[in-house]
mmCIF file of C-alpha atoms and ligand atoms in Angstrom:
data_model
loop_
_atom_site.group_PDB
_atom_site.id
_atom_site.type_symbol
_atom_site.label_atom_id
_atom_site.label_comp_id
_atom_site.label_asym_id
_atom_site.label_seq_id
_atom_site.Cartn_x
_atom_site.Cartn_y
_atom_site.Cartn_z
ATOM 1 C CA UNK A 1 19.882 16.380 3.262
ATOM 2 C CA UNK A 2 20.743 13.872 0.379
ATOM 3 C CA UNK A 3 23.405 15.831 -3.013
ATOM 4 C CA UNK A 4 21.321 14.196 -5.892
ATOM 5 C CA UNK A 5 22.880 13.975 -8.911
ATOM 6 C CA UNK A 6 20.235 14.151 -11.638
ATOM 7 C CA UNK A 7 21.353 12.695 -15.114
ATOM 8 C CA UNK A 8 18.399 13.205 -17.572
ATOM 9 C CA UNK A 9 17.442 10.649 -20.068
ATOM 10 C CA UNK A 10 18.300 11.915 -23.907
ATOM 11 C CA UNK A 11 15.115 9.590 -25.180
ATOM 12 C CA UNK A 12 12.407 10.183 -23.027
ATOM 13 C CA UNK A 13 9.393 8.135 -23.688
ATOM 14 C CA UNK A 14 5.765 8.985 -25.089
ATOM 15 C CA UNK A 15 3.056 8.594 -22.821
ATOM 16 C CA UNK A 16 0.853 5.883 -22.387
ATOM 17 C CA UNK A 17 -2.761 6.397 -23.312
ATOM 18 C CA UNK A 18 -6.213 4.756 -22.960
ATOM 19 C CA UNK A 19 -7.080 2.624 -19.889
ATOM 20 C CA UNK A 20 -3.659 3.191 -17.397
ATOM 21 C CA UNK A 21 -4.457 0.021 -15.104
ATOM 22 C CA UNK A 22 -2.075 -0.612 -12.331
ATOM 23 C CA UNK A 23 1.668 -0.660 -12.072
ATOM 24 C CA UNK A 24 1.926 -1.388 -15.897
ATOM 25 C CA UNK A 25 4.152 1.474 -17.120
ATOM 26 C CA UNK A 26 6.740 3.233 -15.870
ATOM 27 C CA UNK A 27 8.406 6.800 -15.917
ATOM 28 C CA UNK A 28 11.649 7.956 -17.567
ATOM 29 C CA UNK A 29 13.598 7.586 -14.545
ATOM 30 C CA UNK A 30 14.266 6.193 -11.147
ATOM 31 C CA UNK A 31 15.975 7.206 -8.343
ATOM 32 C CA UNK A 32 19.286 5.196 -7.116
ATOM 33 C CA UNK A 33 21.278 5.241 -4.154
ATOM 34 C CA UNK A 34 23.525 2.089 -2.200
ATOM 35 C CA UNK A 35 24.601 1.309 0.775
ATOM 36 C CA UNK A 36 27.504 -0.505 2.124
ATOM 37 C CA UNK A 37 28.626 -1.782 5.560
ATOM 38 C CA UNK A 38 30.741 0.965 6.550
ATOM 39 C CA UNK A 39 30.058 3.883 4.551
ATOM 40 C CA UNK A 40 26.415 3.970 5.139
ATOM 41 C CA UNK A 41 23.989 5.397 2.012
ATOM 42 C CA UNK A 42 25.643 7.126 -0.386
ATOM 43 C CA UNK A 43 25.497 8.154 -4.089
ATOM 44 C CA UNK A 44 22.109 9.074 -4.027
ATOM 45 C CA UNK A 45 21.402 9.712 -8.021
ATOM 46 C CA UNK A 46 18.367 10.382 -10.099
ATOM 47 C CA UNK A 47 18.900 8.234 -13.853
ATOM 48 C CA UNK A 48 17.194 7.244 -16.559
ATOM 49 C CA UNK A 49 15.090 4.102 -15.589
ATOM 50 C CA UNK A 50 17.073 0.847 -17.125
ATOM 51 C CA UNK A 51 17.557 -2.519 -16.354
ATOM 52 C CA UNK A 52 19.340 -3.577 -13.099
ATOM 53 C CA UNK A 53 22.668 -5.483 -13.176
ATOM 54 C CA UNK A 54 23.139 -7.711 -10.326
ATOM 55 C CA UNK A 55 24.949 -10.337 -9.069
ATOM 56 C CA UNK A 56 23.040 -13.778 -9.145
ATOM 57 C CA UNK A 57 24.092 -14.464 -6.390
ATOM 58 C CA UNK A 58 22.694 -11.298 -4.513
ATOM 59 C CA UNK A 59 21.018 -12.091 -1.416
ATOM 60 C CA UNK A 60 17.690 -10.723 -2.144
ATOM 61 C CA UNK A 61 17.175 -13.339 -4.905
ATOM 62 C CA UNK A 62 17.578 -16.072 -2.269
ATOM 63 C CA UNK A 63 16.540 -15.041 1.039
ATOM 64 C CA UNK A 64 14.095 -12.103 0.389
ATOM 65 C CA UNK A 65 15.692 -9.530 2.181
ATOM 66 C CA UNK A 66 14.064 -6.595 1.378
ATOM 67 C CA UNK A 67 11.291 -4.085 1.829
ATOM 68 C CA UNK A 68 8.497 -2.022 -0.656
ATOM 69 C CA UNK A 69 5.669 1.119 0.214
ATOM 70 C CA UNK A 70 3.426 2.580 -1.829
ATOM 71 C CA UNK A 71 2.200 6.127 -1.904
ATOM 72 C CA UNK A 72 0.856 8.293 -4.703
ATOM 73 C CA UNK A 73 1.400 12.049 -6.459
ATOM 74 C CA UNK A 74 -1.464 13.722 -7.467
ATOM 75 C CA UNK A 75 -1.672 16.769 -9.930
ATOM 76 C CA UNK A 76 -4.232 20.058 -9.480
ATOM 77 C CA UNK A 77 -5.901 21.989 -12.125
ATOM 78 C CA UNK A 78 -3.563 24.554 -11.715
ATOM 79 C CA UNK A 79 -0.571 22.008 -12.658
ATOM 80 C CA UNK A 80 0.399 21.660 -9.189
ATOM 81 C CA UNK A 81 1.912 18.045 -8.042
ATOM 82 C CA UNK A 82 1.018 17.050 -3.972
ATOM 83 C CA UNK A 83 1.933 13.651 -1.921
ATOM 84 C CA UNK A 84 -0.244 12.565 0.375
ATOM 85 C CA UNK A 85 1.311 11.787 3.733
ATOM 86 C CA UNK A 86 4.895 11.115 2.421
ATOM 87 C CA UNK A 87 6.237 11.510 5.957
ATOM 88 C CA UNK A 88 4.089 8.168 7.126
ATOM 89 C CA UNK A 89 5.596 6.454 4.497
ATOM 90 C CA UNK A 90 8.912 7.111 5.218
ATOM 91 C CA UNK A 91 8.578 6.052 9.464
ATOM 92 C CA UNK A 92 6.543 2.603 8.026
ATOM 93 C CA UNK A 93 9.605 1.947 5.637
ATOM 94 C CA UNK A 94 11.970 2.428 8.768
ATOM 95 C CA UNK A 95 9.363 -0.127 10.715
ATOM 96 C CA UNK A 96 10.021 -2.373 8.120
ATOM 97 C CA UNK A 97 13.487 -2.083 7.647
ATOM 98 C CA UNK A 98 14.329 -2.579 11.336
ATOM 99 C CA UNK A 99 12.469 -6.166 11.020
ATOM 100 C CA UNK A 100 13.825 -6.957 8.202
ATOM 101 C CA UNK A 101 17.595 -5.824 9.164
ATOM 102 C CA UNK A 102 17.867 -3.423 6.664
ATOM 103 C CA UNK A 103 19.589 -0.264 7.455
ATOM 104 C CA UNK A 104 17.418 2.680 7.782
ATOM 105 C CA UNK A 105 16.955 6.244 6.041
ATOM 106 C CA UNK A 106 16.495 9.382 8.076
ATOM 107 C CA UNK A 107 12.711 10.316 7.160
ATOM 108 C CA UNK A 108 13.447 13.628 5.561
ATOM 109 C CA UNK A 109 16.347 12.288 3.306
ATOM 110 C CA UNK A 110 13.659 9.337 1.753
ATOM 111 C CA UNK A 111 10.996 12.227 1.877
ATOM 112 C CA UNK A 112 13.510 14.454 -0.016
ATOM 113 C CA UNK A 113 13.928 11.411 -2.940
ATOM 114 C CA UNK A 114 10.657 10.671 -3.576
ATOM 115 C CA UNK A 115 10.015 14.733 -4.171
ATOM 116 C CA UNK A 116 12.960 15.568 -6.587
ATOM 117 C CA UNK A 117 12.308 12.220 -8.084
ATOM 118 C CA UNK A 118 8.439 13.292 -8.544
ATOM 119 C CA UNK A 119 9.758 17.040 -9.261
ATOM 120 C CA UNK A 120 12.050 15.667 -12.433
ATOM 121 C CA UNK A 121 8.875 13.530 -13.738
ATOM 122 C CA UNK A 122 5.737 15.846 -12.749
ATOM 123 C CA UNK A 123 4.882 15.775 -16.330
ATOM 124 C CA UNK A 124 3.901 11.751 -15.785
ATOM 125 C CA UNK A 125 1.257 12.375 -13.363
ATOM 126 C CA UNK A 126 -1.985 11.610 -15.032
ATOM 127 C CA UNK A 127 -5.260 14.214 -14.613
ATOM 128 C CA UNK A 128 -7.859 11.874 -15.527
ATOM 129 C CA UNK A 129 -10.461 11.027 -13.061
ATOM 130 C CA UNK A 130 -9.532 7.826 -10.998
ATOM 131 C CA UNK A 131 -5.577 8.379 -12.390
ATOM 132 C CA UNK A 132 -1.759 9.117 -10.136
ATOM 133 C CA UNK A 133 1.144 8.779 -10.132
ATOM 134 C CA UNK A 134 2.283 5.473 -8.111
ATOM 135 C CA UNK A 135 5.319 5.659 -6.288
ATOM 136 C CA UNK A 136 7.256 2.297 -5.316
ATOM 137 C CA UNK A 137 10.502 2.822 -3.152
ATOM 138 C CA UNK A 138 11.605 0.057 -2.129
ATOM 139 C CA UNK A 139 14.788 -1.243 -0.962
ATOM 140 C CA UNK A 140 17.032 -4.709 -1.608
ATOM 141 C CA UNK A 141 20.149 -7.210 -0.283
ATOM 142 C CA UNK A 142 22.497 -7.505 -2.894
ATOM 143 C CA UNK A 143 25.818 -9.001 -1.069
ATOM 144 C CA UNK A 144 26.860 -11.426 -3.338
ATOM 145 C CA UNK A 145 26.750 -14.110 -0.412
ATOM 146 C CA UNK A 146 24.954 -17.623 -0.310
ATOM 147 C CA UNK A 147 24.946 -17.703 3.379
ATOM 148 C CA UNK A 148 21.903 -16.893 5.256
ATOM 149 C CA UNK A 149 22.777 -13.304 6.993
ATOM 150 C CA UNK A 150 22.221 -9.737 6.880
ATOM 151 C CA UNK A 151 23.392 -8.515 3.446
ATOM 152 C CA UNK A 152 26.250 -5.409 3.785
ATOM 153 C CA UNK A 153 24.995 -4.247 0.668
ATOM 154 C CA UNK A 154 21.722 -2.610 -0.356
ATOM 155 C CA UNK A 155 20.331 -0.615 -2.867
ATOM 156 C CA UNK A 156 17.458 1.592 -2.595
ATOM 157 C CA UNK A 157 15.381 2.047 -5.957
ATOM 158 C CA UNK A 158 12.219 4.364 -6.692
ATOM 159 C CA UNK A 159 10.506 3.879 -9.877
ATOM 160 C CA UNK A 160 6.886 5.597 -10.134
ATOM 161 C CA UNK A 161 4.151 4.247 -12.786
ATOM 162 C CA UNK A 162 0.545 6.317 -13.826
ATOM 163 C CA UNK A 163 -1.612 4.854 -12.671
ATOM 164 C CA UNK A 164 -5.615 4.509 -12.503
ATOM 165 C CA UNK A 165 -8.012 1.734 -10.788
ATOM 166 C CA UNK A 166 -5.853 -1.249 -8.775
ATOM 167 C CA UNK A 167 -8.982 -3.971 -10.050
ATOM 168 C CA UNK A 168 -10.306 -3.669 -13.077
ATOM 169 C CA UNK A 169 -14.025 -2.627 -12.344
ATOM 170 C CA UNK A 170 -12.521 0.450 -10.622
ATOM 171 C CA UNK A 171 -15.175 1.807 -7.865
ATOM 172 C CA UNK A 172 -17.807 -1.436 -8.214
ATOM 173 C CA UNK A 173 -18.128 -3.468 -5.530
ATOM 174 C CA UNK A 174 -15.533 -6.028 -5.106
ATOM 175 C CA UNK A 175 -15.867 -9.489 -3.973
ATOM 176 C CA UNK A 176 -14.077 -11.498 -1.161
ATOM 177 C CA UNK A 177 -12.675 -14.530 -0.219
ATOM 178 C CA UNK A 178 -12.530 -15.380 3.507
ATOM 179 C CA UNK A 179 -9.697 -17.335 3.667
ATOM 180 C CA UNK A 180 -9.937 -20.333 6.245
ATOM 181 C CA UNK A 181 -7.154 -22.664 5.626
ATOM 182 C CA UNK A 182 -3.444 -20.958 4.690
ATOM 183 C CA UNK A 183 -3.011 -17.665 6.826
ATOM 184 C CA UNK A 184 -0.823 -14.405 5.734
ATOM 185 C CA UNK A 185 1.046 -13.638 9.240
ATOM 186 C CA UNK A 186 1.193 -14.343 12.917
ATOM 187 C CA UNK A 187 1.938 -12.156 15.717
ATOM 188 C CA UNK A 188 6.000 -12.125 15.631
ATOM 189 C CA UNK A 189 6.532 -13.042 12.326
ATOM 190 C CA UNK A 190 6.333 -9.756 9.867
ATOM 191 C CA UNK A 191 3.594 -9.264 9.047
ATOM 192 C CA UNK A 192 3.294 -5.488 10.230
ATOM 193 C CA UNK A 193 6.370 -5.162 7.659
ATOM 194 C CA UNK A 194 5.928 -4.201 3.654
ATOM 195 C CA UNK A 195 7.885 -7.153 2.686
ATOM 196 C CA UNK A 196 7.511 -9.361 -0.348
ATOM 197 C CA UNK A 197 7.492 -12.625 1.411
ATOM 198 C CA UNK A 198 4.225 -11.950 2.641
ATOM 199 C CA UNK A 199 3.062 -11.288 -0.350
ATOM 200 C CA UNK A 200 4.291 -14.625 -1.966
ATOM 201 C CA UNK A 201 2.953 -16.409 1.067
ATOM 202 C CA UNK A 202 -0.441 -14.630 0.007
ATOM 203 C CA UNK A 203 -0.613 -15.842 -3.888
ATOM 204 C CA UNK A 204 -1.799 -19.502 -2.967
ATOM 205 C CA UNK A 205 -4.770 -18.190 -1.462
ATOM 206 C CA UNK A 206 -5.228 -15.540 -3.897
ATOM 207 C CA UNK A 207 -5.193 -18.322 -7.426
ATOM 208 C CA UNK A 208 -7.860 -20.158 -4.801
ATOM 209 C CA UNK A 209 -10.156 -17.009 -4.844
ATOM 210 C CA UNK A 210 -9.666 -16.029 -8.162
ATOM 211 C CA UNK A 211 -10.332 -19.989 -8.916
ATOM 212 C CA UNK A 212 -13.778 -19.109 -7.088
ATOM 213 C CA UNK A 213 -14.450 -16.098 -9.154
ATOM 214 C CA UNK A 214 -13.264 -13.708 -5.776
ATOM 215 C CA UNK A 215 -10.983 -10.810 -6.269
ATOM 216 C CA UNK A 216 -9.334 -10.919 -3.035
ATOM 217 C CA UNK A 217 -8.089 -12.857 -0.472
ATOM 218 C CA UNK A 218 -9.648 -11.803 3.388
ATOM 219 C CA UNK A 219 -7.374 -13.238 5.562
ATOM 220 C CA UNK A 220 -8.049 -14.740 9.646
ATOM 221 C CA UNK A 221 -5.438 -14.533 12.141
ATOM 222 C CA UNK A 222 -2.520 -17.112 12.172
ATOM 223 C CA UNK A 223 -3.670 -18.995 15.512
ATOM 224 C CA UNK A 224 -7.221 -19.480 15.701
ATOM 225 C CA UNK A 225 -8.112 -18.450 12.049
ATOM 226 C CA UNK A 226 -11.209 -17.055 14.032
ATOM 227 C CA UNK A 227 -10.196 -13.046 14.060
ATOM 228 C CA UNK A 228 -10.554 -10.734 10.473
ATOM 229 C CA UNK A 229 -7.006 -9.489 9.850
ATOM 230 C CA UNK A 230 -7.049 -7.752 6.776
ATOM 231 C CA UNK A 231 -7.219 -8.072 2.735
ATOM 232 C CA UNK A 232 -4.170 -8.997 0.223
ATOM 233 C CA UNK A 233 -3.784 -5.585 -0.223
ATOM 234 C CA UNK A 234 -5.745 -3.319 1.754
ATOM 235 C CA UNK A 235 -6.802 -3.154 5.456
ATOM 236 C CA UNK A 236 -10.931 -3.887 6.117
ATOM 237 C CA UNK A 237 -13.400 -1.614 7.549
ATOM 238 C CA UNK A 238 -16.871 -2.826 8.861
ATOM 239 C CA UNK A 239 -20.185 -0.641 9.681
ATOM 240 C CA UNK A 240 -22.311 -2.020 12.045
ATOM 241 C CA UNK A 241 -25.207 -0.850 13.552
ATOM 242 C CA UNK A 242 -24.013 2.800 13.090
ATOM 243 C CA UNK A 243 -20.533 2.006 14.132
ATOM 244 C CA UNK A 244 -17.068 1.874 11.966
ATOM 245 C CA UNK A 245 -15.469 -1.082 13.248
ATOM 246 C CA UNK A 246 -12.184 -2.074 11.985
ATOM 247 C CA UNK A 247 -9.293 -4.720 13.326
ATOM 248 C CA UNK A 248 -6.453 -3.510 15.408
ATOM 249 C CA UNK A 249 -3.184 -3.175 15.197
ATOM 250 C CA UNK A 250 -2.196 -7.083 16.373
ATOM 251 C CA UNK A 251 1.222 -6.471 14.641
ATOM 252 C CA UNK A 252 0.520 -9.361 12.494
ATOM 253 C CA UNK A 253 -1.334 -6.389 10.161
ATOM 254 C CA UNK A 254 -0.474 -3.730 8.342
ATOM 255 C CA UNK A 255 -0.685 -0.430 9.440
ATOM 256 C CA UNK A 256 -1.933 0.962 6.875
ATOM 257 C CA UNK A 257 -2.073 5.348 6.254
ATOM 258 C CA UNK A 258 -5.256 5.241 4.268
ATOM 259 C CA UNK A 259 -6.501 3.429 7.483
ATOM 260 C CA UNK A 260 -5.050 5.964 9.910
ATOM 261 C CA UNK A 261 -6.758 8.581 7.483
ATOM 262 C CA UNK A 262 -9.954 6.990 7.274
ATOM 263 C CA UNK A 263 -10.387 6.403 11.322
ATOM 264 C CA UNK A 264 -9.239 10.103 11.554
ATOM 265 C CA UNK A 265 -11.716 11.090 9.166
ATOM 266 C CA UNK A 266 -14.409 9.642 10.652
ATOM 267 C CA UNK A 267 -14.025 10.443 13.693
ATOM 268 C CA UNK A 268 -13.964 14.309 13.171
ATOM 269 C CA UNK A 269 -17.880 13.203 11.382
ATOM 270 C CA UNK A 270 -18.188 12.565 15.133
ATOM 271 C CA UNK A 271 -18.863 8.270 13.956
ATOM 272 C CA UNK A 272 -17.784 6.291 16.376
ATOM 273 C CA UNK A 273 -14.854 3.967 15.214
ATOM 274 C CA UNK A 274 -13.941 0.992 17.463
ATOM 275 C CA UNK A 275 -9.968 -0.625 17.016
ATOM 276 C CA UNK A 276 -10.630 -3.981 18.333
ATOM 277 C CA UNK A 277 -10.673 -7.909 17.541
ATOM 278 C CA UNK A 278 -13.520 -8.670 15.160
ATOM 279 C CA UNK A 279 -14.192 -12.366 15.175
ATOM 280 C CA UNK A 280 -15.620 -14.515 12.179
ATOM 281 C CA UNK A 281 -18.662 -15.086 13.966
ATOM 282 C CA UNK A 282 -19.481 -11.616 14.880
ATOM 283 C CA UNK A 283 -19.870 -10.833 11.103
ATOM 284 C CA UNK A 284 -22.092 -13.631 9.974
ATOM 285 C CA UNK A 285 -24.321 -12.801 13.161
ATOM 286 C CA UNK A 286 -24.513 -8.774 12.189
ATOM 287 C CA UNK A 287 -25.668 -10.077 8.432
ATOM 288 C CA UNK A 288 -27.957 -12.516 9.902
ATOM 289 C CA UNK A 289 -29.684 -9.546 11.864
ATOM 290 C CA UNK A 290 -28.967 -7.089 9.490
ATOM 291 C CA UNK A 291 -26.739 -4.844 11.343
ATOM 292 C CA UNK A 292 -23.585 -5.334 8.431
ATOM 293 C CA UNK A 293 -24.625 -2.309 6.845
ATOM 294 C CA UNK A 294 -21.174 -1.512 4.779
ATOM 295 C CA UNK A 295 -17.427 -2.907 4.436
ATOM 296 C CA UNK A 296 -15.034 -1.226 2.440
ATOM 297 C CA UNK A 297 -11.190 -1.687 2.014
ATOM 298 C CA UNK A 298 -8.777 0.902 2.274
ATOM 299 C CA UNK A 299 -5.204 0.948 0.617
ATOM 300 C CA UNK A 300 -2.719 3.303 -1.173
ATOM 301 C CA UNK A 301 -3.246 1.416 -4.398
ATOM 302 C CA UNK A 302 -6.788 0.253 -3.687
ATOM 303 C CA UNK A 303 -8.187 3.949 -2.228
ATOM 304 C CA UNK A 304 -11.325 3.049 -0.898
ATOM 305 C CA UNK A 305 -13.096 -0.152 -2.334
ATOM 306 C CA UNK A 306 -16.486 -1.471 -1.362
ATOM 307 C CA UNK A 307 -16.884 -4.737 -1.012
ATOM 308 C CA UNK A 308 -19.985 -6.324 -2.400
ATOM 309 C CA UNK A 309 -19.349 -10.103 -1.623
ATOM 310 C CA UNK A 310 -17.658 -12.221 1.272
ATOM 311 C CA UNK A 311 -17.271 -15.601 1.441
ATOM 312 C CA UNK A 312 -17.056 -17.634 4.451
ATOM 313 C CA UNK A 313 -16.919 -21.321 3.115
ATOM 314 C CA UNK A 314 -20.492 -22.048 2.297
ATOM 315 C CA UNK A 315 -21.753 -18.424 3.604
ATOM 316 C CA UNK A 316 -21.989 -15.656 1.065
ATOM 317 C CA UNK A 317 -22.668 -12.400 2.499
ATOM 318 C CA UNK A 318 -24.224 -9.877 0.039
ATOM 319 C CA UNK A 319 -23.289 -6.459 1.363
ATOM 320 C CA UNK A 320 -26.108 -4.179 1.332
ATOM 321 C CA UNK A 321 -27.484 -4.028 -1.720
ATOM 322 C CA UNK A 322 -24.335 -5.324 -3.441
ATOM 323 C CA UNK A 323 -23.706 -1.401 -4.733
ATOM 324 C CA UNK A 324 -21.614 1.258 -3.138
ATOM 325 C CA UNK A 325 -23.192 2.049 0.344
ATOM 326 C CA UNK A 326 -23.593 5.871 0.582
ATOM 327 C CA UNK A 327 -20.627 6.232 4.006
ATOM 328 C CA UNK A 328 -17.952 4.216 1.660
ATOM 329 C CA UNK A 329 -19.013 6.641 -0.902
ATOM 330 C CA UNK A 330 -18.710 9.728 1.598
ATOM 331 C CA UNK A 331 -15.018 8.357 2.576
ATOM 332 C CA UNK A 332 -14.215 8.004 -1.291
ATOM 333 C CA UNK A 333 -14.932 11.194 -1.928
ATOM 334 C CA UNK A 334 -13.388 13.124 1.017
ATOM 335 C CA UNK A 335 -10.297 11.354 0.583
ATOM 336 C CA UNK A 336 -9.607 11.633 -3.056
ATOM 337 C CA UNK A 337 -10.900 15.380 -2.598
ATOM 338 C CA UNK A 338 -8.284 15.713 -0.054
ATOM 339 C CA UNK A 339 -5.912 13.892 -2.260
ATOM 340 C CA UNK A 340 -6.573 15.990 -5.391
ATOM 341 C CA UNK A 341 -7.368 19.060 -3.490
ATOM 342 C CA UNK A 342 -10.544 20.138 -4.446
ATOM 343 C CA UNK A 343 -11.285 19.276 -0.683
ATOM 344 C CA UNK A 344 -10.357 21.446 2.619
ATOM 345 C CA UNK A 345 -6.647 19.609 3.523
ATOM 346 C CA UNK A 346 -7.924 20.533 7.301
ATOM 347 C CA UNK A 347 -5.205 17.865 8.778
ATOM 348 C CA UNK A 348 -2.441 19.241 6.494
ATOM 349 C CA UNK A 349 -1.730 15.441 5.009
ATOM 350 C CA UNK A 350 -0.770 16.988 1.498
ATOM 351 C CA UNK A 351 2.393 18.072 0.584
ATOM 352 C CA UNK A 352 3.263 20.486 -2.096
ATOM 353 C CA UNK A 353 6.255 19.106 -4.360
HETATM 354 N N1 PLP B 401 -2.586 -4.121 3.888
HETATM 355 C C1 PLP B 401 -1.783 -4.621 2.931
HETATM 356 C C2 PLP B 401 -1.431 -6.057 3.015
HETATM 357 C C3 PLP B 401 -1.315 -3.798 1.896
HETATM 358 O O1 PLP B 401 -0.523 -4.295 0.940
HETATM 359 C C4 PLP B 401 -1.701 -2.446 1.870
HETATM 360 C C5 PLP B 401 -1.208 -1.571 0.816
HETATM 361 O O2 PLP B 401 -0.305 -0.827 0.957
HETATM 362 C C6 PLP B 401 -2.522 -1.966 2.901
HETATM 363 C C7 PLP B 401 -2.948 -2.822 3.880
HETATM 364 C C8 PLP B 401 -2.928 -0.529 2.951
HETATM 365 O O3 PLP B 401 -1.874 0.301 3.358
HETATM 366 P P1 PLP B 401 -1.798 1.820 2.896
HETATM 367 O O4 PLP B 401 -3.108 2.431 3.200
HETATM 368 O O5 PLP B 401 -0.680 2.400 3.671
HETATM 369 O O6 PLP B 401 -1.515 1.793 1.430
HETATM 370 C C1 COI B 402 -0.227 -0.148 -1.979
HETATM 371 O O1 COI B 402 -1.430 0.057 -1.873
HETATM 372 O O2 COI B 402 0.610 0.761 -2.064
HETATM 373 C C2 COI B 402 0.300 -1.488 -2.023
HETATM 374 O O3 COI B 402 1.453 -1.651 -1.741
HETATM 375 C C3 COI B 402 -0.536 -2.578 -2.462
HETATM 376 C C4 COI B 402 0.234 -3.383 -3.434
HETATM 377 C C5 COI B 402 0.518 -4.702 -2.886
HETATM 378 C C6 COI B 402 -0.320 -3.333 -4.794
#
């Protein structure tokens, strides 16, 4: 059980209004607390959000130690505030931290932060259809220290930001770019881990697909650049023939919660979901014989987006009808009911702040 010290801003700011977008403004305050070699965490602290100071020389600037997750606060009619599935974000950032030699945080003392955090600002999370509140923790090297080690110092940081749609057209259909030349991960590298070197590895590809009029980057494993692995910033669902097919855990992917959500929620539809390897080829053949009947992407940020376009070099797959199919739309809709609560929480993934 972390003592915060809470130390209110005396200028709060006004509210943002219109469009919110994604990750574009942030709360009055953030939550603080460092570690060093030694003493463990310690001065855990809720402040007002400011500027960092920090060393230049701080590892983290050099050799990207350091680790992010996502999750999201939701607000009822009644002006209650919920997270969804806190706890799975807290045993992912341990995950990560142990690949990434950063010292861990017991679950129920992150858990703990991210609530009093969301308590102090529950007057930030937005009401209006397709709006939350976005929650980055995330966690950083700063040993002043040009050699290439394990930093003794860290901070860990949460900053939230309203939010509404992660791409711009919200719930249309977005289009993909299957990526056949750079790859995101391989198996023993980290790319199971929330770290931001994967996602600078990813923005090559990304400026490519966006170059190509794609939103997103589909990437192939590392190896054979033959098996789907998942999208820049959501993990990929398939429905074929009936089934919901999505790629396994290979460790070179993220597991993501939506996912784990998703596969739990359709299986209590009684739909059978298959875990496996999903090769390249298997895809074009099911659009060939019409048997691709949906793909959707799943992701804190992202929720549930249906993809309307993939591109395999000179192959472009039109989903469906290039709309919403009516099962991504079913998924949407329990999930954000669960999320918002207007929905039976039946697996008890909400959490009352
Ligand atoms: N895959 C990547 C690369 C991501 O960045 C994300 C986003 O967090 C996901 C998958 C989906 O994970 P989650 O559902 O936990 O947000
Ligand atoms: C999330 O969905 O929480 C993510 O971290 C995706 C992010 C890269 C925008």
């Amino acid at each position: 059980m972390l003592n915060i010290a809470i130390n209110k801003t005396t200028t709060p700011k006004e509210k943002p209004t219109g469009a919110l977008g994604f990750g574009k403004n942030f709360t009055d305050h953030m939550f603080i607390m460092n570690y060093t070699k030694g003493i463990g965490w310690h001065n855990p602290r809720i402040e007002p959000y400011a500027n960092l100071s920090l060393s230049p020389a701080s590892m983290v600037f050099h050799y990207g130690q350091e680790m992010f997750e996502g999750l999201k606060g939701y607000k009822n009619d009644q002006g209650e505030s919920f997270l969804f599935r806190p706890e799975m974000n807290a045993r992912r950032s341990n995950t990560t931290c142990e690949r990434m030699c950063i010292p861990t945080i017991p679950e129920e003392d992150y858990v703990q932060a991210v609530r009093e955090l969301v308590r102090v600002e529950s007057d930030w999370i937005p009401t209006e259809k397709g709006t939350s509140l976005y929650i980055r923790p995330f966690i950083i090297g700063t040993e002043p220290y040009l050699g290439v080690d394990v930093s003794k110092e860290f901070l860990f940081i949460i900053i939230m930001s309203p939010s509404g749609a992660y791409y711009a057209n919200g719930l249309a259909p977005v289009d993909i770019w299957i990526e056949d030349d750079y790859v995101r991960a391989v198996k023993g590298g980290m790319g199971f881990a929330k770290t931001g070197g994967n996602y600078a590895s990813s923005l090559a590809a990304q400026l490519k697909a966006h170059d190509e009029g794609y939103a997103q980057v589909l990437w192939l494993d590392g190896v054979e650049r033959k098996y789907i692995e998942e999208v820049g910033a959501m993990n990929i669902f398939f429905k074929i023939d009936g089934t919901i097919v999505t790629p396994h855990l290979s460790g070179s992917i993220l597991p993501g919660i939506t996912r784990d959500s998703v596969i739990t929620l359709c299986k209590s539809w009684g739909m059978p979901v298959e875990e496996r390897p999903i090769s390249i080829d298997e895809l074009l053949e099911a659009q060939k014989n019409g048997t691709l009947e949906e793909v959707f992407g799943t992701g804190t940020a992202a929720v549930i987006s249906p993809v309307g376009k993939l591109r395999y070099k000179d192959d472009v797959m039109t989903i469906g009808t290039g709309e919403i199919g009516t099962f991504s739309q079913k998924v949407y809709d329990t999930l954000t009911g669960i999320q918002l609560g207007t929905e039976d929480d039946k697996f008890g993934w909400r959490t009352q702040v």
